[in-house]
Coordinates of C-alpha atoms in Angstrom, one line a residue:
M28 CA 94.7 167.4 134.3
S29 CA 94.7 167.1 138.4
K30 CA 92.9 169.6 140.6
K31 CA 95.6 171.0 142.4
F32 CA 96.3 175.0 142.9
Y33 CA 99.2 176.5 143.2
I34 CA 99.8 179.9 145.1
T35 CA 103.3 181.0 144.6
T36 CA 104.9 183.9 146.2
P37 CA 108.5 185.5 143.8
I38 CA 111.4 183.2 144.6
Y39 CA 112.7 185.6 147.0
Y40 CA 116.6 186.6 147.1
V41 CA 117.6 185.1 150.3
N42 CA 120.5 187.7 150.8
A43 CA 118.9 189.5 153.6
R44 CA 116.0 189.3 156.5
P45 CA 112.3 189.6 154.8
H46 CA 111.2 193.2 154.4
I47 CA 107.5 195.0 154.0
G48 CA 107.3 194.2 150.4
H49 CA 107.9 190.5 151.1
A50 CA 105.4 190.8 153.9
Y51 CA 102.5 192.0 151.4
T52 CA 103.0 189.4 148.7
T53 CA 103.2 186.6 151.5
I54 CA 100.1 187.9 153.4
A55 CA 98.4 188.4 149.8
C56 CA 99.3 184.7 148.8
D57 CA 98.0 183.3 152.1
A58 CA 94.6 185.2 151.7
I59 CA 93.9 183.3 148.3
A60 CA 95.3 179.8 149.9
R61 CA 93.2 179.8 152.7
R62 CA 90.0 180.6 150.6
Q63 CA 90.9 178.0 148.3
R64 CA 91.4 175.5 151.3
M65 CA 88.0 176.6 152.2
L66 CA 86.9 175.8 149.0
G67 CA 88.4 172.0 149.9
A68 CA 90.8 172.8 146.8
D69 CA 94.1 170.8 147.2
T70 CA 96.0 173.7 147.6
F71 CA 99.7 174.4 147.5
F72 CA 101.3 177.6 149.4
L73 CA 105.0 177.8 148.0
T74 CA 107.9 180.2 147.5
G75 CA 111.5 179.3 146.7
T76 CA 115.0 180.7 146.7
D77 CA 117.1 182.2 144.2
E78 CA 120.9 180.8 145.2
H79 CA 121.9 182.3 141.3
G80 CA 120.8 185.9 141.8
Q81 CA 123.1 188.8 141.7
K82 CA 121.7 189.5 145.5
I83 CA 122.9 186.1 146.7
E84 CA 125.8 186.7 144.6
R85 CA 126.7 189.9 146.3
A86 CA 126.1 188.4 149.9
A87 CA 128.2 185.4 149.2
Q88 CA 131.1 187.3 147.5
A89 CA 131.4 190.0 150.6
A90 CA 131.3 187.2 152.9
G91 CA 133.8 184.7 150.9
K92 CA 136.2 185.2 148.8
T93 CA 137.0 187.2 145.2
P94 CA 137.2 184.9 141.9
Q95 CA 141.1 184.1 141.2
Q96 CA 140.6 185.5 137.8
L97 CA 140.0 188.8 139.2
T98 CA 143.3 191.3 139.3
D99 CA 145.0 192.1 142.8
E100 CA 143.8 195.3 143.1
V101 CA 140.0 194.7 142.8
S102 CA 140.5 191.6 145.0
A103 CA 142.0 194.6 147.8
Q104 CA 139.2 196.7 147.1
F105 CA 136.9 194.1 148.1
R106 CA 138.7 192.8 151.2
G107 CA 138.8 196.5 152.4
L108 CA 134.9 197.0 151.8
W109 CA 134.7 193.5 154.4
E110 CA 137.1 191.3 156.0
K111 CA 137.3 188.3 154.3
K112 CA 135.6 185.3 156.2
S113 CA 136.4 181.7 156.2
R114 CA 133.3 179.1 155.5
A115 CA 133.9 177.7 159.0
E116 CA 133.3 181.5 159.9
I117 CA 130.5 181.8 157.9
E118 CA 128.9 178.8 159.4
V119 CA 129.1 180.4 163.2
L120 CA 127.7 183.5 161.8
A121 CA 124.9 181.7 160.1
S122 CA 123.9 179.6 163.2
Q123 CA 123.2 183.1 164.6
P124 CA 119.4 184.5 165.2
R125 CA 120.1 187.8 163.4
F126 CA 122.1 186.2 160.5
D127 CA 120.0 187.9 158.2
Y128 CA 120.4 191.3 159.7
Y129 CA 124.2 190.9 158.9
C130 CA 123.2 189.8 155.4
W131 CA 120.9 192.9 155.1
D132 CA 123.6 195.6 156.0
L133 CA 126.4 193.4 153.7
Y134 CA 124.6 193.5 150.6
A135 CA 123.9 197.5 151.1
R136 CA 127.6 197.8 151.4
A137 CA 128.3 195.4 148.7
S138 CA 125.7 197.1 146.4
Q139 CA 127.1 200.4 146.8
W140 CA 130.8 198.7 146.4
Y141 CA 129.5 197.3 143.1
A142 CA 128.1 201.1 141.5
E143 CA 131.6 202.5 142.6
D144 CA 133.4 200.8 139.4
K145 CA 132.2 199.4 136.7
Q146 CA 135.0 197.3 136.8
N147 CA 133.9 196.0 140.1
L148 CA 130.7 194.4 138.1
Q149 CA 133.3 191.4 137.2
V150 CA 133.1 190.1 140.1
R151 CA 129.4 189.6 139.8
H152 CA 129.9 188.1 136.5
H153 CA 132.5 185.5 137.4
V154 CA 130.8 184.8 140.8
L155 CA 127.2 184.2 139.3
Q156 CA 129.1 181.3 136.5
D157 CA 130.6 179.5 140.0
I158 CA 127.3 179.5 141.4
E159 CA 125.7 178.2 138.5
E160 CA 128.1 175.5 137.8
G161 CA 128.3 174.8 141.4
G162 CA 130.8 172.0 143.0
N163 CA 133.0 175.0 144.4
E164 CA 133.8 177.5 147.4
T165 CA 131.6 179.7 146.2
A166 CA 129.1 177.9 145.3
A167 CA 128.9 176.3 148.6
I168 CA 128.9 179.6 150.5
A169 CA 126.1 180.7 148.6
D170 CA 124.3 177.5 149.5
L171 CA 125.0 178.0 153.0
I172 CA 123.7 181.7 153.2
S173 CA 120.3 181.0 151.0
I174 CA 119.7 178.5 153.4
A175 CA 120.4 180.1 156.8
V176 CA 118.6 183.2 155.4
L177 CA 115.4 180.9 154.3
R178 CA 114.9 179.3 158.2
R179 CA 114.7 183.1 159.1
H180 CA 112.3 183.8 156.4
L181 CA 110.2 181.3 157.5
E182 CA 110.4 182.2 161.1
T183 CA 109.3 185.7 160.2
M184 CA 106.1 184.7 158.1
D185 CA 105.4 181.9 160.7
R186 CA 104.7 185.0 163.2
L187 CA 102.2 186.3 160.9
D188 CA 100.4 182.8 160.8
I189 CA 101.5 181.9 157.5
E190 CA 102.9 178.4 156.6
Y191 CA 104.4 177.3 153.3
D192 CA 104.4 173.9 151.7
F193 CA 106.8 173.5 149.6
L194 CA 110.5 175.8 148.8
P195 CA 111.8 174.9 145.1
R196 CA 115.2 175.8 144.9
E197 CA 116.7 177.3 141.7
S198 CA 120.2 175.2 141.7
E199 CA 117.9 172.1 141.5
I200 CA 116.0 173.8 138.6
L201 CA 119.8 173.6 137.3
H202 CA 121.1 170.4 138.4
L203 CA 118.4 168.5 138.1
H204 CA 118.3 169.4 134.5
F205 CA 114.8 171.1 134.4
W206 CA 116.2 173.6 132.2
D207 CA 118.0 171.4 129.8
A208 CA 115.0 170.0 129.2
A209 CA 113.0 172.9 128.6
F210 CA 115.7 174.3 126.7
A211 CA 115.3 171.3 124.3
K212 CA 111.2 171.5 123.9
L213 CA 112.1 175.0 123.4
K214 CA 114.4 174.8 120.7
E215 CA 112.3 171.9 119.3
A216 CA 109.3 173.8 118.8
G217 CA 111.4 177.1 117.3
V218 CA 110.3 179.3 120.4
L219 CA 113.7 179.7 120.7
T220 CA 116.3 180.9 118.3
F221 CA 119.9 181.6 117.9
E222 CA 121.5 184.9 117.3
S223 CA 124.8 183.9 115.2
E224 CA 124.9 188.0 114.6
G225 CA 124.0 191.5 115.1
K226 CA 123.2 192.9 118.7
N227 CA 122.6 189.3 120.7
K228 CA 125.4 187.2 118.8
G229 CA 125.6 183.7 120.8
C230 CA 122.7 184.4 122.6
W231 CA 119.3 182.1 122.2
V232 CA 116.0 184.8 122.2
M233 CA 112.5 184.3 122.3
R234 CA 111.0 186.1 119.2
R235 CA 108.1 188.3 120.4
D236 CA 105.7 190.2 118.3
G237 CA 107.3 193.4 117.2
A238 CA 110.6 192.5 118.9
S239 CA 113.5 193.8 117.4
R240 CA 117.1 193.0 118.1
E241 CA 118.3 196.0 120.5
E242 CA 120.8 195.7 122.9
T243 CA 123.5 192.6 123.7
S244 CA 123.2 190.3 126.9
D245 CA 126.5 191.9 128.1
E246 CA 125.1 195.6 127.7
I247 CA 121.9 194.7 129.2
L248 CA 123.8 192.6 132.1
T249 CA 126.2 196.1 132.5
K250 CA 123.2 198.6 132.4
I251 CA 120.9 197.2 134.9
G252 CA 124.3 196.7 137.0
T253 CA 125.1 199.8 137.0
Q254 CA 121.4 201.7 137.0
D255 CA 118.8 199.0 138.7
L256 CA 120.3 195.7 139.9
D257 CA 116.5 195.2 141.2
R258 CA 114.8 195.5 137.9
I259 CA 114.9 193.3 134.8
S260 CA 114.6 195.5 131.3
E261 CA 112.1 194.3 129.1
D262 CA 114.9 193.4 126.9
D263 CA 116.8 191.2 128.9
Q264 CA 113.4 189.4 129.4
K265 CA 113.5 188.6 125.7
V266 CA 117.0 186.9 126.0
I267 CA 116.7 183.7 127.3
V268 CA 120.2 182.4 127.5
R269 CA 123.3 185.2 127.6
S270 CA 126.0 184.8 125.2
N271 CA 128.5 183.5 128.1
G272 CA 126.0 180.3 128.9
T273 CA 124.0 181.3 131.8
V274 CA 120.4 181.1 131.3
G275 CA 118.3 184.3 132.4
Y276 CA 115.8 184.3 135.0
V277 CA 112.9 184.1 132.8
G278 CA 114.4 180.9 130.8
K279 CA 114.6 179.4 134.6
D280 CA 110.9 180.5 135.5
I281 CA 109.6 179.1 132.2
A282 CA 111.0 175.2 133.3
Y283 CA 109.8 175.9 136.7
H284 CA 106.3 176.8 135.1
M285 CA 106.5 173.6 133.1
W286 CA 107.4 171.4 136.1
K287 CA 104.4 172.9 138.3
F288 CA 102.0 172.0 135.1
G289 CA 103.7 168.6 134.6
L290 CA 105.2 169.2 131.3
L291 CA 108.7 168.4 131.8
G292 CA 108.8 164.4 132.8
R293 CA 111.1 165.7 135.5
D294 CA 110.7 165.9 139.1
F295 CA 112.6 167.6 142.1
G296 CA 113.9 165.5 144.7
Y297 CA 112.4 166.6 148.3
R298 CA 113.4 166.1 152.0
K299 CA 111.8 168.4 155.0
F300 CA 113.0 171.3 155.9
Y301 CA 111.3 173.4 158.3
R302 CA 108.3 172.0 160.7
Y303 CA 106.4 174.4 162.1
P304 CA 104.7 174.6 165.8
N305 CA 101.7 172.2 164.8
G306 CA 103.3 169.7 163.2
H307 CA 103.2 171.0 159.8
D308 CA 106.5 170.1 157.3
C309 CA 107.4 172.3 154.6
W310 CA 109.7 170.5 152.1
I311 CA 112.3 171.6 150.2
S312 CA 113.7 170.8 146.7
T313 CA 116.9 168.8 146.5
T314 CA 118.9 166.1 144.3
V315 CA 118.0 163.2 145.9
G316 CA 115.4 163.5 148.7
A317 CA 113.0 161.0 150.5
L318 CA 110.6 158.3 149.0
D319 CA 107.8 159.2 150.8
H320 CA 106.9 162.7 150.1
P321 CA 103.6 164.9 149.2
H322 CA 103.1 164.7 145.6
F323 CA 104.1 168.0 144.0
G324 CA 103.6 169.4 140.4
D325 CA 101.1 168.5 137.6
V326 CA 98.7 171.2 138.9
A327 CA 95.5 172.5 137.2
E328 CA 95.9 176.2 138.1
I329 CA 98.6 178.9 139.1
Y330 CA 98.4 182.1 141.1
N331 CA 101.7 184.1 141.0
V332 CA 101.7 187.3 143.4
I333 CA 104.5 189.3 141.9
D334 CA 104.6 192.8 141.5
A335 CA 103.6 194.6 138.1
R336 CA 107.3 195.3 137.2
Q337 CA 107.3 191.7 136.5
S338 CA 104.2 191.7 134.2
E339 CA 106.3 190.9 131.2
A340 CA 108.6 188.4 132.5
Q341 CA 105.2 186.5 133.4
N342 CA 103.9 187.5 130.0
I343 CA 106.8 185.7 128.4
V344 CA 106.6 182.2 130.3
I345 CA 102.7 182.4 129.5
E346 CA 103.7 182.5 125.6
A347 CA 106.2 180.5 125.6
L348 CA 103.7 177.7 127.2
R349 CA 101.0 179.1 124.2
A350 CA 104.0 178.9 121.7
L351 CA 104.6 174.9 123.0
G352 CA 100.9 174.1 122.2
H353 CA 100.1 174.2 126.0
N354 CA 97.0 176.5 125.9
E355 CA 94.9 175.2 128.5
Q356 CA 97.8 175.5 131.0
A357 CA 98.2 179.2 130.1
D358 CA 94.8 180.2 130.1
H359 CA 94.9 178.8 134.1
Y360 CA 98.1 180.8 134.9
T361 CA 97.4 183.8 136.7
H362 CA 99.8 187.1 137.3
F363 CA 98.5 188.8 140.4
S364 CA 100.3 191.7 139.7
Y365 CA 100.8 194.8 142.1
E366 CA 102.8 198.1 142.8
M367 CA 105.0 199.2 145.1
V368 CA 105.1 199.0 149.3
A369 CA 106.1 202.3 150.6
L370 CA 105.7 204.3 154.0
T371 CA 104.5 207.1 154.7
P372 CA 107.1 209.8 155.5
R373 CA 105.4 210.4 159.0
C374 CA 105.9 206.2 159.7
A375 CA 109.6 206.6 158.2
A376 CA 110.6 209.1 160.6
E377 CA 108.9 207.2 163.8
L378 CA 110.9 204.0 162.2
G379 CA 114.0 206.2 163.1
Y380 CA 115.0 207.0 159.4
Q381 CA 116.1 210.7 158.7
L382 CA 114.5 212.7 156.0
S383 CA 114.9 215.9 154.2
E384 CA 112.2 218.4 154.0
E385 CA 111.6 217.3 150.7
D386 CA 111.0 213.8 152.0
K387 CA 109.2 215.0 154.4
A388 CA 106.5 216.8 151.7
R389 CA 106.3 213.3 149.6
P390 CA 103.4 211.2 149.5
Y391 CA 105.7 208.0 150.3
I392 CA 108.7 206.9 150.6
E393 CA 110.1 203.9 148.7
V394 CA 112.5 201.7 150.3
S395 CA 115.6 200.0 148.9
G396 CA 117.6 197.3 150.9
R397 CA 120.6 198.0 148.3
K398 CA 120.7 201.4 149.4
G399 CA 120.1 200.7 153.0
F400 CA 116.7 202.1 153.5
G401 CA 114.2 199.3 154.3
V402 CA 112.0 198.3 156.7
K403 CA 112.7 194.5 157.8
A404 CA 109.3 192.7 158.5
D405 CA 110.1 191.7 162.3
D406 CA 111.1 195.0 162.7
L407 CA 107.6 196.5 161.7
I408 CA 105.9 193.2 163.4
D409 CA 107.7 194.3 166.7
S410 CA 106.7 197.9 166.5
L411 CA 103.2 197.0 165.6
I412 CA 103.1 195.0 168.7
T413 CA 104.7 197.7 171.3
S414 CA 102.4 200.0 170.2
A415 CA 99.2 197.5 170.6
K416 CA 100.5 196.8 173.7
K417 CA 100.7 200.2 175.4
E418 CA 97.0 200.3 174.5
V419 CA 96.0 197.0 175.6
N420 CA 97.7 198.0 178.9
A421 CA 95.9 201.1 179.8
R422 CA 92.8 199.4 179.1
H423 CA 93.2 196.0 180.7
P424 CA 95.5 196.5 183.7
Q425 CA 93.9 193.7 185.4
L426 CA 94.8 191.2 182.9
S427 CA 98.4 189.2 183.1
D428 CA 100.9 190.4 181.1
S429 CA 100.7 187.1 178.9
E430 CA 97.2 187.9 178.1
R431 CA 98.1 191.1 177.3
A432 CA 100.7 190.4 175.0
G433 CA 98.7 187.9 173.5
I434 CA 96.0 190.3 172.6
A435 CA 98.7 193.0 171.3
T436 CA 100.0 190.4 169.4
Q437 CA 96.5 189.4 167.8
I438 CA 95.7 193.1 167.3
A439 CA 99.3 194.0 166.1
I440 CA 99.0 191.2 163.1
G441 CA 95.7 191.9 162.2
A442 CA 96.6 195.9 162.1
L443 CA 99.2 194.4 159.2
R444 CA 97.2 192.1 157.2
Y445 CA 94.4 194.3 157.0
F446 CA 96.4 197.0 155.9
M447 CA 98.1 195.5 153.3
L448 CA 95.1 194.1 151.6
K449 CA 92.8 196.7 151.9
F450 CA 94.4 198.8 148.9
T451 CA 93.8 198.2 145.2
K452 CA 96.7 196.1 143.5
S453 CA 97.0 199.3 141.1
S454 CA 98.1 201.7 144.3
V455 CA 101.2 202.2 145.9
I456 CA 100.8 200.9 149.3
A457 CA 102.3 203.6 151.6
F458 CA 102.4 202.2 155.4
D459 CA 101.8 204.1 158.4
L460 CA 102.1 202.4 161.6
R461 CA 99.3 204.7 163.7
E462 CA 96.5 204.4 160.7
A463 CA 97.0 200.7 160.6
L464 CA 96.7 201.0 164.7
S465 CA 93.9 202.8 164.5
F466 CA 90.5 201.6 166.3
E467 CA 88.7 203.9 164.1
G468 CA 88.4 203.8 160.1
E469 CA 88.8 201.4 157.9
T470 CA 91.7 199.2 159.7
G471 CA 92.2 195.7 161.2
P472 CA 91.7 197.0 165.0
Y473 CA 88.3 198.1 164.0
A474 CA 86.8 195.1 162.2
Q475 CA 88.5 193.2 165.4
Y476 CA 86.7 195.7 167.7
T477 CA 83.5 194.8 166.2
V478 CA 83.5 191.1 166.3
V479 CA 84.5 191.7 170.4
R480 CA 81.4 194.2 170.7
A481 CA 79.0 191.7 169.1
T482 CA 80.4 188.6 171.0
N483 CA 80.0 190.5 174.5
I484 CA 76.2 191.3 173.7
F485 CA 76.1 187.1 173.5
R486 CA 78.1 187.0 177.3
K487 CA 76.1 189.6 178.4
G488 CA 72.8 188.2 177.8
G489 CA 74.1 184.4 178.3
F490 CA 73.9 183.0 174.9
D491 CA 76.6 181.2 173.0
P492 CA 77.0 182.9 169.6
D493 CA 78.3 180.6 167.5
N494 CA 75.5 178.0 168.6
F495 CA 72.9 180.6 167.9
S496 CA 74.0 181.5 164.9
R497 CA 74.6 177.5 163.9
D498 CA 70.4 177.4 164.8
V499 CA 68.9 180.4 164.0
A500 CA 65.7 178.8 163.0
G501 CA 66.1 177.2 166.9
Y502 CA 65.6 181.0 168.0
V503 CA 63.6 182.7 165.3
S504 CA 60.3 181.4 163.3
P505 CA 60.4 181.7 159.5
G506 CA 57.4 184.1 160.6
D507 CA 59.3 185.8 162.7
L508 CA 62.0 186.9 160.3
L509 CA 59.6 187.7 157.4
N510 CA 58.0 189.9 160.0
F511 CA 61.0 192.0 161.3
L512 CA 62.8 192.2 157.6
T513 CA 59.5 193.3 155.9
G514 CA 58.7 196.8 155.4
E515 CA 60.6 200.0 155.1
A516 CA 60.6 200.5 158.6
N517 CA 62.9 197.7 159.0
N518 CA 65.4 198.8 156.1
D519 CA 67.8 198.9 158.5
F520 CA 67.5 195.2 159.5
W521 CA 67.1 194.2 155.8
E522 CA 70.5 196.0 154.6
L523 CA 72.7 194.2 157.4
W524 CA 71.1 190.6 156.5
L525 CA 72.0 191.5 152.5
A526 CA 75.0 192.7 153.4
S527 CA 76.1 189.6 155.2
S528 CA 74.8 187.3 152.8
K529 CA 77.1 188.6 150.1
T530 CA 80.5 187.2 151.8
S531 CA 81.1 183.8 149.8
Y532 CA 80.1 185.9 146.4
I533 CA 82.4 188.7 147.4
I534 CA 85.6 186.8 148.3
D535 CA 85.0 184.4 145.0
Q536 CA 85.1 188.0 143.1
C537 CA 88.4 188.9 145.1
I538 CA 89.7 185.5 143.6
A539 CA 88.3 185.9 140.2
T540 CA 89.8 189.5 140.0
T541 CA 92.6 189.1 141.8
E542 CA 91.7 191.9 144.0
P543 CA 91.5 191.2 148.2
A544 CA 90.7 194.9 148.4
H545 CA 87.3 194.1 147.8
L546 CA 87.1 191.7 151.1
A547 CA 88.4 194.4 152.9
K548 CA 85.7 197.0 152.0
H549 CA 83.3 194.3 152.7
V550 CA 84.5 193.8 155.7
F551 CA 84.7 197.8 156.8
Q552 CA 81.1 198.0 155.6
L553 CA 79.6 195.1 157.3
A554 CA 81.7 196.7 160.7
Q555 CA 80.2 200.1 160.3
L556 CA 76.5 198.7 159.2
F557 CA 77.0 196.6 162.5
N558 CA 78.1 199.7 164.8
T559 CA 75.5 202.1 163.6
F560 CA 72.7 199.0 164.6
Y561 CA 74.2 198.7 167.7
H562 CA 73.8 202.3 168.4
R563 CA 70.4 202.6 167.4
Y564 CA 68.7 199.7 168.7
P565 CA 68.6 198.4 172.3
I566 CA 69.1 194.3 172.5
L567 CA 69.3 193.1 176.0
T568 CA 66.7 195.4 176.9
E569 CA 64.3 195.0 174.3
I570 CA 61.0 193.8 176.4
D571 CA 59.6 192.1 173.0
E572 CA 61.0 188.5 173.4
K573 CA 60.5 187.6 169.8
R574 CA 62.4 190.9 168.7
K575 CA 65.5 190.4 171.0
M576 CA 65.7 187.4 169.6
F577 CA 65.5 188.6 165.9
L578 CA 68.0 191.3 166.9
L579 CA 70.2 188.9 168.5
A580 CA 70.1 186.4 165.1
T581 CA 70.9 189.6 163.4
I582 CA 74.0 190.2 165.4
A583 CA 74.9 186.4 165.3
I584 CA 74.8 186.5 161.5
V585 CA 76.8 189.3 160.9
R586 CA 79.3 188.3 163.9
R587 CA 79.7 185.1 162.0
E588 CA 80.1 186.3 158.6
L589 CA 82.8 189.2 159.8
I590 CA 84.7 186.2 161.3
R591 CA 84.6 184.0 158.2
S592 CA 85.9 187.1 156.3
L593 CA 88.7 188.0 158.7
A594 CA 89.4 184.8 158.7
V595 CA 90.2 184.3 155.0
M596 CA 92.3 187.4 155.5
G597 CA 94.7 185.7 158.2
I598 CA 92.9 187.9 160.9
T599 CA 91.6 186.6 164.1
A600 CA 89.7 188.4 166.8
P601 CA 91.1 188.5 170.5
P602 CA 88.6 188.1 173.7
V603 CA 88.7 191.5 174.2
M604 CA 90.1 195.1 173.1

C-alpha cells in the first residue's frame, strides 16, 4: 500500500455560497493536512461537488425549467416562484462575482416551495433523475451552476489561506461507471441484496446487524423531503439503490472510497480547474482529461471531516469495505465527526438577524440555509476584518492603510481559525464575533499578541529571534542551562520549557484522537505561562549577562513553539498588534 494521506471535507452541495459550517470543516481539515505535510506525508486535500443532490437540483430547477412530465398547474406554480431563465441567461448570471449569493436566496425560496405542497416533491424526483442521467438541458444547467459556485467556494477558502488539491465530482462517479464497478463487486460478494417483496420491494439494500425491513425508499424520500431535506435518515442509508433505480448518497460514497483506496480498477480523468495566486493548481475530475497529471488515489489513510449526523453513513461505508474483505483499508478510514456550528444570540443580532425574545434567551441559534437563516463565510470574514481594522486603526494610525488592512486580515483569520478549533468535537460551536476577536482569553488574537510581544523583546534587544532559537547553545552553555533550570526557585522556568517541549506530542495526539481542541488549549496555556513570565521577570534590564541570555533563550523557545503550533492551525502573527 502507498503512503498517501487523504483528508476530505464533505462533498459539498454547491447550491450556494460557503457558510459558517463549511468554514469549520475546511479549517479542521486544513489543520490536519498541515501537520501531515510537516511530517513529510504525501498529503492531498480534497473536497468535491454533488451535482446530483437535492440541493443543487433545487437551484437548477428554480433557475431553469420544470420537467415536461409535470402538470401545467405545477409548472405555473413554480414559474410564479421565480421567473424562468434560459441557459444563456444563467451563464451570464454565473459569471457574476455574487452568483453564489443569488443561489443562496434562490435555494431558500425553492425549499419553501417544496414544503408548501407534497405534489411539488415530484419536481425533485424527476429532476434528480434527469441530472443523474445527463445529456439533457436540466443536467447541463446543474453542471453550470455547480461549476460556477465551486469556483466561488475556492475563492472564499483561499481568503483563509486554504488550498485544495483535487475536486472529485459525483457526476464522474456515475458517468465513469465507478458505481457500476462497485455495484458489481458488492453484489458478487453478497453485500447487497435485491428486495423482491416487502416495504423495500425493488430496492438493493445492505443488510446490517440487527437491521429490519422498515420503510420503502419512496416513503423515506417523501419523509425527508417534508421533514428535513438536509438529513439522511438511518433507514435511507441502508437502502443503497432506490426502487426507481437512483443510487443513494451512501452507494456513491462506497464507490468513491473504493477508488480512494485503489480498489476499483478505475480512475477519473483530470483537468486543471483553479490556480491559486502562489501557482498551486487544483485539479477537478472529468470524463476525459489531461495525460500529464498528479497521481491521485491508491492512498494509505483517509480522514473524513463530516458532522456527527453522518456517522451512520460513514459506518456503512466502513462496513461495506470490511464485507468486501478490505479490513486493512477499513482500519485506516477515520471519521472525524463534530457537532453543529451555530451562532450566539448576540452574534446573530450583530449580523442583522431579527430575534424573538425566546431566541435571545437561547444558548445558541441554529442556522439553516434552507430556511434562509445562515451566515455566509465571506460575510463573516468581512465582519471580522472590519472589526479588527477599527482596533488596528486606533492602535497604529502611523501605518499606511494597506499595512493596517493586512494586519487586520491576519487578526481576523486568526480569530476565526482559533475559535473554530478550540471546541471539542462533541461541543456545539456557538460562534461569537466579539469573543473571537478579543485580545484576552482563549482566542487567536491573544496567542498572536503573545508572539508579537516576544518578538518585540528581541527587536528591542537587538537580536534576531529566529537565529536565537536555532542556536540556543551558542548563547547559553549546557552548564548555565542546567543551573537555571534546577531548584525549586526556578520552577517557573522549568514549567515553561516543559510546556514548550510538548508541542509535537500534543499535535500528534490531536491527529490520533481527531481532537484539534487539544492544540488550541496548548497554545492558550503556553501563551498564559509566557505572559506571566513576562510580567514577573525583567529581561533586557537583567544585569547578570548569563541569566539574561537564559531568559532570552526561554522566550525564543516559547515563541518558536507558539509559531509552530499556530502554523498547524493556519494562523500567522502580524508584525504588530
